[in-house]
Coordinates of C-alpha atoms and ligand atoms in Angstrom, one line a residue:
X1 CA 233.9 -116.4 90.4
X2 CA 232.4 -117.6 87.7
X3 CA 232.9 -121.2 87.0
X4 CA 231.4 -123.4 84.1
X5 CA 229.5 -126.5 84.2
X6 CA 231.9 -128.8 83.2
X7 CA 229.5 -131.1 81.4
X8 CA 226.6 -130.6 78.9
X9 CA 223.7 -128.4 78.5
X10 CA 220.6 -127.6 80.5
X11 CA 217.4 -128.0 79.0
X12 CA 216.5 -124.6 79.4
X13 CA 220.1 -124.1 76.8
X14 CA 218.4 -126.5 74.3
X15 CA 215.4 -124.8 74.2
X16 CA 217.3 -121.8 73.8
X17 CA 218.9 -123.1 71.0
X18 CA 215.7 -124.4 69.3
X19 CA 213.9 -121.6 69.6
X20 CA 217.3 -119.2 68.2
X21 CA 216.8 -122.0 65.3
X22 CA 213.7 -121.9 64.4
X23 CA 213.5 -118.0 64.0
X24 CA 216.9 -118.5 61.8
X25 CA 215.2 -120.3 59.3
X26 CA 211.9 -118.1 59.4
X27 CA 214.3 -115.4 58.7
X28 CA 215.7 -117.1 56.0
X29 CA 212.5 -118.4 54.7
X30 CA 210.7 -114.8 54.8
X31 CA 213.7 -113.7 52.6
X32 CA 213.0 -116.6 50.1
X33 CA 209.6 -115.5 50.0
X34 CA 210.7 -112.1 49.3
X35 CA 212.9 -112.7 46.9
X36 CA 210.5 -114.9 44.8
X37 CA 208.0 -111.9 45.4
X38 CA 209.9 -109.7 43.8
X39 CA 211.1 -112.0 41.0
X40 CA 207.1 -112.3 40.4
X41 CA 206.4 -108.8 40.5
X42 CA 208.5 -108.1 37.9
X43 CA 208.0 -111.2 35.8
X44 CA 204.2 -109.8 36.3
X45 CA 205.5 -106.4 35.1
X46 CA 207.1 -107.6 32.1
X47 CA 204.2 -109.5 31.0
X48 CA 201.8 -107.0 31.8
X49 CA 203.9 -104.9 29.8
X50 CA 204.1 -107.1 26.7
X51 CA 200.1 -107.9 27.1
X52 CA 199.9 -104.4 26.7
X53 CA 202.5 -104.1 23.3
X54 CA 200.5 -107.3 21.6
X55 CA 197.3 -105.4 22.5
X56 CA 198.8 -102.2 20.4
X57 CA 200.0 -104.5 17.5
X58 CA 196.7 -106.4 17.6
X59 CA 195.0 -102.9 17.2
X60 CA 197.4 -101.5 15.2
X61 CA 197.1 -104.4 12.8
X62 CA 192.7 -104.6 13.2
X63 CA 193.5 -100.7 11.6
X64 CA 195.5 -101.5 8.9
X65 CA 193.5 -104.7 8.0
X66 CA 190.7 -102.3 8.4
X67 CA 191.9 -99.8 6.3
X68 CA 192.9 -102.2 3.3
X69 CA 189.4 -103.9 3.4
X70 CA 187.7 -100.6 3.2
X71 CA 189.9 -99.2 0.6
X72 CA 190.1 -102.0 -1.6
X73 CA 188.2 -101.7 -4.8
X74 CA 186.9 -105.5 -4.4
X75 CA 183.5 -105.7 -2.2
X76 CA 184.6 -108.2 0.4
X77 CA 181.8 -110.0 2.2
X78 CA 183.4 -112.9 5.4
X79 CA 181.2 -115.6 6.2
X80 CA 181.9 -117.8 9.0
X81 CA 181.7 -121.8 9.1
X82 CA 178.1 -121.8 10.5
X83 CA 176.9 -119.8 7.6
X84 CA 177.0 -116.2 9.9
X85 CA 178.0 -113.2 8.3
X86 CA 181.2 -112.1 9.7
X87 CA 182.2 -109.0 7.9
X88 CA 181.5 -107.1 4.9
X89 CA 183.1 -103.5 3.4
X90 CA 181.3 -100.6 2.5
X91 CA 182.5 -101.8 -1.3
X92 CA 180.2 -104.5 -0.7
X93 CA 177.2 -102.7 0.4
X94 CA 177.6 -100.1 -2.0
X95 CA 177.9 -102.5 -4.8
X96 CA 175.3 -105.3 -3.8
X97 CA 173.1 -101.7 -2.6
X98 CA 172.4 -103.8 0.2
X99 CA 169.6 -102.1 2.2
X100 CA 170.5 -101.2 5.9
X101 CA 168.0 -103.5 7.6
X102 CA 170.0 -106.4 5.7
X103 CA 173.0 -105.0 7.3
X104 CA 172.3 -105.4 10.5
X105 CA 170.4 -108.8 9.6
X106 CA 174.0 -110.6 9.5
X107 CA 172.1 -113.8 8.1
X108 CA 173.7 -115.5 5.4
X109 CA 170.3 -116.8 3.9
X110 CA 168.5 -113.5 3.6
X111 CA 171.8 -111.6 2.0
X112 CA 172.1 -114.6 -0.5
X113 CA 168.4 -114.4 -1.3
X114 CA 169.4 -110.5 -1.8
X115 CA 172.1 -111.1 -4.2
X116 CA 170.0 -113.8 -6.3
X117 CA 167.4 -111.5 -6.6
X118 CA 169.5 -109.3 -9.1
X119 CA 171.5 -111.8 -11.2
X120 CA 170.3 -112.8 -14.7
X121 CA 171.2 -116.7 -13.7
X122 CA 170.3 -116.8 -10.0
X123 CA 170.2 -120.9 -10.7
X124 CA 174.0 -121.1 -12.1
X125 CA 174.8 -119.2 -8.9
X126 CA 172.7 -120.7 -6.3
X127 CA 174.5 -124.2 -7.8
X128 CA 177.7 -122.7 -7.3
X129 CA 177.0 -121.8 -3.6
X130 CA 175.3 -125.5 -2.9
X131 CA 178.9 -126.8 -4.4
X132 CA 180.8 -124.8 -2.6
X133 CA 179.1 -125.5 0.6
X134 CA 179.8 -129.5 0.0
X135 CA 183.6 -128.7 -1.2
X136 CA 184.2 -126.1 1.7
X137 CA 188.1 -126.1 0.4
X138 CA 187.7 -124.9 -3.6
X139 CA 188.1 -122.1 -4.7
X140 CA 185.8 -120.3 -7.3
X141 CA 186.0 -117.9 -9.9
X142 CA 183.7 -116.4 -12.4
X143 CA 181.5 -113.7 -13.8
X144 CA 177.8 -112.8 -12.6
X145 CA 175.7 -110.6 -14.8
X146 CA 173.4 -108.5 -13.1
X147 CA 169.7 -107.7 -14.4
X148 CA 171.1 -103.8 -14.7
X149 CA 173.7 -104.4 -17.0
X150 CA 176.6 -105.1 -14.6
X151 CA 178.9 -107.8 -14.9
X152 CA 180.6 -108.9 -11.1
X153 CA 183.8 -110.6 -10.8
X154 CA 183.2 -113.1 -8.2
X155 CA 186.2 -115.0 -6.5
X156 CA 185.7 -117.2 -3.3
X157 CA 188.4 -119.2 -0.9
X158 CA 188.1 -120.9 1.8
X159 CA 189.7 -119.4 5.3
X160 CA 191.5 -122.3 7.3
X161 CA 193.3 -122.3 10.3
X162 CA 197.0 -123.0 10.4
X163 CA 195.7 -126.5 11.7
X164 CA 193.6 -126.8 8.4
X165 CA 190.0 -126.2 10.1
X166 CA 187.9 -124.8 7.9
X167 CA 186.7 -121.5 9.6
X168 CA 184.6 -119.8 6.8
X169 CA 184.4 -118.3 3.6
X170 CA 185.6 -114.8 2.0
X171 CA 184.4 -113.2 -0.9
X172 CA 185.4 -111.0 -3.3
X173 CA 183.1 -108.9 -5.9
X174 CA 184.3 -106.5 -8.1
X175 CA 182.7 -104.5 -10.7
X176 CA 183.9 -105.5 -14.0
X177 CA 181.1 -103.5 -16.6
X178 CA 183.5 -101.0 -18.0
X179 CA 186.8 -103.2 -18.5
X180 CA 183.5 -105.7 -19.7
X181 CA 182.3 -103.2 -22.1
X182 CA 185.9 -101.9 -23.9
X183 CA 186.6 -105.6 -24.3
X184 CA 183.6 -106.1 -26.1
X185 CA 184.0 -102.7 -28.7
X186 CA 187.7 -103.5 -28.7
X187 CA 186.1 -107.5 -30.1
X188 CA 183.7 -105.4 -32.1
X189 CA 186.2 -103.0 -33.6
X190 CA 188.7 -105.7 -34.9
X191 CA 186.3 -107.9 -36.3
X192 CA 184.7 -105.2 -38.1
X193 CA 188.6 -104.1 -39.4
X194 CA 189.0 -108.1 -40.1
X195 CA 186.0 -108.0 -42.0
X196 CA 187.2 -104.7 -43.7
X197 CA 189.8 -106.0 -44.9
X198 CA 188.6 -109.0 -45.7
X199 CA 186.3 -107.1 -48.2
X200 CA 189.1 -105.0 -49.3
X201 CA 190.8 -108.0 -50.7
X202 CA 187.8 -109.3 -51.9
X203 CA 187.3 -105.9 -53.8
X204 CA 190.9 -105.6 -54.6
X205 CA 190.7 -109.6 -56.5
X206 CA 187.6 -108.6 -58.5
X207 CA 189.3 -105.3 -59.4
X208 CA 192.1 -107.1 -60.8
X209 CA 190.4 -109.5 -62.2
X210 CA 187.8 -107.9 -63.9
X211 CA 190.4 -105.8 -65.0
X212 CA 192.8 -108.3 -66.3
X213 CA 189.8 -109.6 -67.9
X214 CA 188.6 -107.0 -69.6
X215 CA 192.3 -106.2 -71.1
X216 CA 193.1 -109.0 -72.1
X217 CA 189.5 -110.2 -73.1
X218 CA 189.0 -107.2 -75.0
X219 CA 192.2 -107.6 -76.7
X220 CA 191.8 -110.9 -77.9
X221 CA 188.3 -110.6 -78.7
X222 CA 189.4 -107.1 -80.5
X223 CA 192.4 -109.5 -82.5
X224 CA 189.7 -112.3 -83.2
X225 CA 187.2 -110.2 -84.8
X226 CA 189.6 -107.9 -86.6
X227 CA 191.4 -111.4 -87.8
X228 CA 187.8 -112.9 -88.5
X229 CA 187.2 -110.7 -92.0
X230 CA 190.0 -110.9 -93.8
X231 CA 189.8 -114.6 -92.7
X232 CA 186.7 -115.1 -93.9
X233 CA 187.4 -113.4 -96.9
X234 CA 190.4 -116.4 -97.1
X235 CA 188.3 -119.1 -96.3
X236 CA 185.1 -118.0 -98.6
X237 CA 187.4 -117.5 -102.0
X238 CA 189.5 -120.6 -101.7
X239 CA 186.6 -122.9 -103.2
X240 CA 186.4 -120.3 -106.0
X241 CA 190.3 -120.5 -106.0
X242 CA 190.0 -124.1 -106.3
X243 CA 187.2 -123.5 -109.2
X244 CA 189.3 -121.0 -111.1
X245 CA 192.0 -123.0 -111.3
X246 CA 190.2 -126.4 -112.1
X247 CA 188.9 -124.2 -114.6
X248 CA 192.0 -123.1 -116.1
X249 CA 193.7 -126.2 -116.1
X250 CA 191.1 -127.8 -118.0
X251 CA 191.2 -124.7 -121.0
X252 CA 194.9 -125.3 -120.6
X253 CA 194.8 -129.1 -121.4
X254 CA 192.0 -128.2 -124.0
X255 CA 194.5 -125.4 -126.1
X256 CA 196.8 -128.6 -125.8
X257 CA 195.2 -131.1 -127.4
X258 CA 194.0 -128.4 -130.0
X259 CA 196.9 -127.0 -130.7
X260 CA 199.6 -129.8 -130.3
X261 CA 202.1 -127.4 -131.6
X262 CA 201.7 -123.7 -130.9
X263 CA 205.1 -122.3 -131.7
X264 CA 208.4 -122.0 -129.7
X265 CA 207.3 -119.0 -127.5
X266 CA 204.6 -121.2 -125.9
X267 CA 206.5 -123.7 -125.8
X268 CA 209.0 -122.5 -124.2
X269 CA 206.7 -120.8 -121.7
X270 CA 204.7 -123.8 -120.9
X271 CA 208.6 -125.5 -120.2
X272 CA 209.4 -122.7 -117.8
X273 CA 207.3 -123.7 -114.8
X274 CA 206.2 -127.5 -115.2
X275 CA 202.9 -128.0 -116.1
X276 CA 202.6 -131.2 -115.1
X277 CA 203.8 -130.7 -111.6
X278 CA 201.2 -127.4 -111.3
X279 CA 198.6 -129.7 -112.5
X280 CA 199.5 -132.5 -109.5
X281 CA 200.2 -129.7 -107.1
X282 CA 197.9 -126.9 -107.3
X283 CA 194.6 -129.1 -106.2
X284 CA 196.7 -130.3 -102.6
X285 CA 198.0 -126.9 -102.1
X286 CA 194.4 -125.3 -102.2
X287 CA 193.2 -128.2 -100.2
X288 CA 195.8 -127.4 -97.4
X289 CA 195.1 -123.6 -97.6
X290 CA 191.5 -124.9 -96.8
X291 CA 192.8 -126.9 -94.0
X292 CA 194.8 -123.7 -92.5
X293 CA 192.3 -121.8 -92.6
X294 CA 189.6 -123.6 -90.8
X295 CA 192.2 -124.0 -88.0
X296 CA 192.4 -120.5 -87.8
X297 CA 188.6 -120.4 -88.1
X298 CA 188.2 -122.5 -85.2
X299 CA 192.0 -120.9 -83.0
X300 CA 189.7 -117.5 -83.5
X301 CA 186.3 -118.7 -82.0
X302 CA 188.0 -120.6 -79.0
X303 CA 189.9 -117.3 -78.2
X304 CA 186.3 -115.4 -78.5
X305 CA 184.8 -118.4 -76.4
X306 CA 187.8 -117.6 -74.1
X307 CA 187.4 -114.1 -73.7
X308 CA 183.5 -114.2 -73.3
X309 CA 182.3 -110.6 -72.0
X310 CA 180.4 -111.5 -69.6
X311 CA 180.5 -110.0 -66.5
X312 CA 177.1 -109.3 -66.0
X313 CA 175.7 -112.3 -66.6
X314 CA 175.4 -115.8 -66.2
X315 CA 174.3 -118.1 -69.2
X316 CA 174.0 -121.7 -70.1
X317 CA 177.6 -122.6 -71.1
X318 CA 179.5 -126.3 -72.0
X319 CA 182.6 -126.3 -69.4
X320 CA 184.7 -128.4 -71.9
X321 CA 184.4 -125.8 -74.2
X322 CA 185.8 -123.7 -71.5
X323 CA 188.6 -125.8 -71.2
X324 CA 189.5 -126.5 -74.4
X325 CA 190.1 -122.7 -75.7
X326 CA 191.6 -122.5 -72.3
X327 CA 194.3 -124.8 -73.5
X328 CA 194.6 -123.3 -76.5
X329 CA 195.5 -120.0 -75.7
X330 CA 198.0 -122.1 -73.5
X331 CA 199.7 -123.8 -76.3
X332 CA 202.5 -123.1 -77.0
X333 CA 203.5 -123.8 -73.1
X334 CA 202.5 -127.0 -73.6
X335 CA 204.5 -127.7 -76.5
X336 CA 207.8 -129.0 -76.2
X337 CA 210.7 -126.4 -75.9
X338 CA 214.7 -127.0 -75.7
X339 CA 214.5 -127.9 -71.9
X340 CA 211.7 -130.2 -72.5
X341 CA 209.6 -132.6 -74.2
X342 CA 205.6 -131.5 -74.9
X343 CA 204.0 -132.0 -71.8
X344 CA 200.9 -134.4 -72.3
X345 CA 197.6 -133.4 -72.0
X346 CA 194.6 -136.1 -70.6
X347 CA 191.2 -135.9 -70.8
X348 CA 188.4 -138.0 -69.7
X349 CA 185.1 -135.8 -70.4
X350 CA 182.0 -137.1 -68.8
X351 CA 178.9 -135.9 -71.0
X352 CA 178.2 -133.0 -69.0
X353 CA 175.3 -130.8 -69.1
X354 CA 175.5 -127.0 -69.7
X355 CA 175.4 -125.4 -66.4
X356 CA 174.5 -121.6 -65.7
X357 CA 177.7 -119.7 -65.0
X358 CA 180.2 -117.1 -65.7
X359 CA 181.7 -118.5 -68.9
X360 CA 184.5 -116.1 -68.8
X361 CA 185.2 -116.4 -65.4
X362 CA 185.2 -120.2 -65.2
X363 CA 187.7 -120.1 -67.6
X364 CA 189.4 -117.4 -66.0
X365 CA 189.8 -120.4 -62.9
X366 CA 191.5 -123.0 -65.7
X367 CA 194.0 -120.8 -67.0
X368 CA 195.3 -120.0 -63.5
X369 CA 194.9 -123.8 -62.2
X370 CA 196.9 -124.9 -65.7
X371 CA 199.0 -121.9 -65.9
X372 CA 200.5 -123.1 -62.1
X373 CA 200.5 -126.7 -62.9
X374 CA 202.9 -126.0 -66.1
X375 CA 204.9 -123.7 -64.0
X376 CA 204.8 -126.6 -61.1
X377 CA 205.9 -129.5 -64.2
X378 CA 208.7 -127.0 -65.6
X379 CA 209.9 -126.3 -61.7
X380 CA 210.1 -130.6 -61.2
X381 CA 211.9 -130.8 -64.5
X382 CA 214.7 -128.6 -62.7
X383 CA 217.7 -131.1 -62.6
X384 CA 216.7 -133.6 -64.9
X385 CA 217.6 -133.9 -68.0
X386 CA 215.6 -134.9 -71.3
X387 CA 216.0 -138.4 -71.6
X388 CA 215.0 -139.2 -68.0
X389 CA 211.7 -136.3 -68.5
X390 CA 211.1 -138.4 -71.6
X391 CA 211.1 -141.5 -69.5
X392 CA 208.5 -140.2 -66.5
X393 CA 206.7 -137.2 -68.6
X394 CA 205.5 -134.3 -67.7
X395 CA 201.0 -134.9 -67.3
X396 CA 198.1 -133.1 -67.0
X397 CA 194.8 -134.9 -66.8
X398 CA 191.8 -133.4 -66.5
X399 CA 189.0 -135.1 -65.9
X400 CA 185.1 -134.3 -65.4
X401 CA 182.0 -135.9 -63.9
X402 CA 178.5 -135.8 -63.1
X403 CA 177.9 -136.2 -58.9
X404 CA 174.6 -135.6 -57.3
X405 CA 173.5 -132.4 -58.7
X406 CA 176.9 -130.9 -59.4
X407 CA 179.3 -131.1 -61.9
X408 CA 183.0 -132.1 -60.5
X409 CA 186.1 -131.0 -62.6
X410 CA 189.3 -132.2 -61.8
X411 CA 193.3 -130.8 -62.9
X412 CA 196.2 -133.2 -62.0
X413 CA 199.6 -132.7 -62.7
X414 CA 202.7 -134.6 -61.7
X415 CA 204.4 -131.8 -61.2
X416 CA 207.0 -130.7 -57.7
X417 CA 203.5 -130.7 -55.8
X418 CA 203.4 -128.9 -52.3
X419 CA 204.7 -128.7 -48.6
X420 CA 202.0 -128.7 -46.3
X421 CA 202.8 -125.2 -45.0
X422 CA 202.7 -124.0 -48.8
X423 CA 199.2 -126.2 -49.3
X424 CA 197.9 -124.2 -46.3
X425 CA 198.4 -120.7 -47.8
X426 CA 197.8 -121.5 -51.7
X427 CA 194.2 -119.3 -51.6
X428 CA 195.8 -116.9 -49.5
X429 CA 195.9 -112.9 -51.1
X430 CA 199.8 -112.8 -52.3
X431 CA 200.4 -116.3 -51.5
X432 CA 203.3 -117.1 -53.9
X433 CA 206.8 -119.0 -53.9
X434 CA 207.5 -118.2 -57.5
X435 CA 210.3 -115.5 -57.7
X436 CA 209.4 -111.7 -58.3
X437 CA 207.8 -110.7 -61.9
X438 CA 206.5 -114.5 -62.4
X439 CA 204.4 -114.9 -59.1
X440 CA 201.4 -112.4 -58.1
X441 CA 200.1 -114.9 -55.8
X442 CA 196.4 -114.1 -56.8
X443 CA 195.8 -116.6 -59.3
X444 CA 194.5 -119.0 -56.7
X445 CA 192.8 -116.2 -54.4
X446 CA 191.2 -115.2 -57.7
X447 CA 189.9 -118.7 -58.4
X448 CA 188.5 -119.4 -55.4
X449 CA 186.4 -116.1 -55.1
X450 CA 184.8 -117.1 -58.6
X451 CA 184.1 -120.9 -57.8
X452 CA 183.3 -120.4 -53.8
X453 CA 181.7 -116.7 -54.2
X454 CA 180.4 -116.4 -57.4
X455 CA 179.4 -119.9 -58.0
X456 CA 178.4 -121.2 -54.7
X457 CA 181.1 -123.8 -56.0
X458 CA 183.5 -125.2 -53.7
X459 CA 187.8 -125.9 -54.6
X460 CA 189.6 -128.2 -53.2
X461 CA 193.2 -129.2 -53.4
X462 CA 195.2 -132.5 -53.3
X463 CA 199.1 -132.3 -53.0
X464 CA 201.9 -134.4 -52.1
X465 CA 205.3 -133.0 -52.4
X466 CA 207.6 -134.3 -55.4
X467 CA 204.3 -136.0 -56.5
X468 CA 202.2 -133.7 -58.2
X469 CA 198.8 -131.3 -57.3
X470 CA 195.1 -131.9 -58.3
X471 CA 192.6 -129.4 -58.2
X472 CA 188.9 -130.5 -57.8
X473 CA 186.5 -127.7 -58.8
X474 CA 182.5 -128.5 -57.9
X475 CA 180.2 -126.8 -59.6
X476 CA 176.0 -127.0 -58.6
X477 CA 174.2 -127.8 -61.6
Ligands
ADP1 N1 199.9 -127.2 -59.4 C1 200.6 -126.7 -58.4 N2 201.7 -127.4 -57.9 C2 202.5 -127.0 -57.0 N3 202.3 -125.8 -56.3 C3 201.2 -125.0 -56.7 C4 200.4 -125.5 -57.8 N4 199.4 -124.5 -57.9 C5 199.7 -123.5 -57.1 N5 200.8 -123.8 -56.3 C6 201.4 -123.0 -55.3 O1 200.4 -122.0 -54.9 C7 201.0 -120.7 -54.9 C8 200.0 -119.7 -55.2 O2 199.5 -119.9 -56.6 P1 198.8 -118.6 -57.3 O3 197.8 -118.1 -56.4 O4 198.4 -119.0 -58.6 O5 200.0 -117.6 -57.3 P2 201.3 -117.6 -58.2 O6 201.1 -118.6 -59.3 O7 201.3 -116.2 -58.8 O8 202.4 -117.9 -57.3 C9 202.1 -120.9 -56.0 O9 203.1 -119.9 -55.8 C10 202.6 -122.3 -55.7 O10 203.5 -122.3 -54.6
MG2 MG1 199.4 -118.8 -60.5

């Protein structure tokens, strides 16, 4: 019968035991190592696997980079921090013509040399590069002109690394000749319309001018010589007027003292108009008569100085003559009216010496410089009334001087004056801030073509508005 120990194990047991122990934990140990294995395995998979989907998107992405670089219109040349061509595009070959030896050459030295070879300013852009290489972070931008007529749009950046090293250089070229050459006939074909119209004006001003001219100077030199006869035949018989009559008074006073009495008829005749008062009268009123008509004598030759013919051309001429029958014809808008007293005229003449001009034309220039400085006086009379006009009065003064070689004539007026927008305009074709019917705006456009173009004169203009306007004309001698 089978009977056990009642105490404890033999040694054999424990062995038993150890040995059962051991090859537990073997067991359990080859199942770690299994486990782990296959954890690995498929940790080993997936990467695999995604080494394999980042080596697609690399090459995917080489393609469409690829792609893009060869398509682009820009030649694109890469060049890497030691100066080692990295890349270029087929643009860039084709545009540079780079030879294929250079291709495969990949040195940066020998493809610059290349390049410089066809630029008008290899210097400018071997400068560039030099900067560039000691400022490895700008930028650059600008335009190379080949020796074959091209002109290359050249940019350059710097490629970093997200950690800012500087890894190289990229460039771009692009072929600019034809955008080049439209911009230039498109420059070329406005500044010949500019200059178009600027001679269209320039024609259009002469047309009106000579025209207005040649109306109105035919017309008043057509009144002045039709008035000149008659008005010489006025002025030639007066002394033989005043003759006659001396004459006949005399015979009269000699019948008186003769005959003392010669009969009621006489008498009564000699009673009906007032001898004596004929006798004190007649002499003065021939005298006036004489007066009037020199004044019309001299009214007709300043409008015939005025309206000189002379288009053609120039002649030795005395500006102040000029500017007196300009003011003349102007007259009567000098004189005073109901809104106004007469506005008063300076002058302080230098001695000036004839110069060679346009006579008609110069004083074409007056009458449109003292035909706006009237309408500028009336205008800064707006408002006030005749007392306080009377008190500050309307003013032109004109003055002239001698100055190196040119004569200097000079219109003030204390007139309304001008804004500086309106000064900036005045000579401007249509230029006007009178109301319609009383501005053309070409009086001043007018006057500077004579004095500038005609003369070789210059105008200039002094304003200050609510002060007044001054003209300064100078004329070579
Ligand atoms: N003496 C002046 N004072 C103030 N403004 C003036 C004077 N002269 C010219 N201007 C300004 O210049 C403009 C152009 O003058 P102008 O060419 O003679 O044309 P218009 O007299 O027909 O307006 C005028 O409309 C006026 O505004
Ligand atoms: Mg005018």
């Amino acid at each position: 019968m089978y009977q056990p120990k009642p105490s404890g194990l033999t040694p054999h047991d424990r062995k038993l035991i150890e040995v059962a122990t051991y090859l537990a934990r073997i067991a359990i140990e080859r199942h770690q190592i299994q486990a782990e294995k296959k954890a690995t395995e498929a940790y080993n998979a997936r990467l695999f696997n995604e080494v394999k989907q980042a080596e697609i998107d690399l090459r995917q992405n080489k393609a469409f980079l690829e792609a893009q670089r060869e398509s682009s219109l820009d030649g694109i040349l890469v060049v890497s921090h030691n100066y080692e061509i990295n890349y270029y595009n087929q643009r860039y070959l084709d545009i540079w013509k780079i030879p294929p030896e250079l291709q495969n050459a990949r040195d940066d030295r020998s493809m610059l040399t290349y390049l410089m070879h066809q630029m008008v300013e290899p210097d400018a852009f071997l400068k560039e590069i030099l900067s560039l290489y000691e400022h490895i972070n700008e930028s650059s931008h600008y335009e190379l002109h080949l020796k074959d007529n091209r002109v290359i749009e050249k940019t350059s950046s710097p490629v970093n690394s997200s950690d800012g090293a500087y890894w190289g250089r990229i460039w771009y070229f692009r072929d600019i000749t034809n955008r080049k050459r439209s911009e230039t006939a498109i420059k070329q074909k406005s500044q010949a319309l500019e200059q178009a119209l600027e001679e269209l004006q320039q024609a259009q001003l002469q047309i009106v001018q000579s025209e207005k001219m040649s109306t109105l100077g035919s017309l008043v030199a057509g009144v002045a010589h039709e008035i000149n006869n008659p008005l010489g035949c006025i002025v030639g018989n007066i002394k033989a007027v005043e003759d006659y009559s001396k004459d006949m008074l005399g015979a009269i006073a000699l019948y008186e003292h003769k005959f003392p009495h010669p009969g009621t008829e006489v008498q009564e005749k000699l009673e009906g108009f007032d001898l004596e008062y004929l006798r004190e009268d007649l002499p003065k009123l021939v005298s006036s008569m004489q007066d009037a008509g020199n004044r019309i004598k001299s009214i007709s030759k300043s409008i015939s100085t005025f309206s000189r013919a002379d288009n053609n051309q120039k002649q030795e001429f005395n500006l102040h003559e000029g500017i007196e029958s300009t003011m003349l014809i102007l007259r009567h808008r000098l004189k005073a009216n109901q809104h106004r007293p007469a506005i008063e005229v300076v002058t302080d003449y230098e001695n000036l010496p004839a110069i060679n001009c346009f006579p008609g034309q110069l004083n074409q220039v007056f009458m449109n410089i003292l035909a706006n400085a009237i309408d500028a006086l009336d205008e800064s009379n707006q408002g006030r009334d005749w007392a306080e006009i009377k008190t500050n009065p309307n003013r032109i003064t004109i003055r002239t001087r001698v100055e190196s070689e040119a004569v200097k004539i000079s219109i003030a007026d204390n007139g309304k004056g001008m804004s500086e927008e309106v000064k900036a305009k005045i000579f401007e074709h249509l230029f006007t801030t009178k109301p319609v019917g009383e501005g053309t705006g070409l009086g001043l456009a007018i006057a500077r073509q004579i004095v500038v173009e005609k003369h070789g004169g210059i105008i200039k203009v002094n304003s200050k508005w609510g002060e007044g306007t001054e003209f300064i004309i100078t004329l070579p001698i």
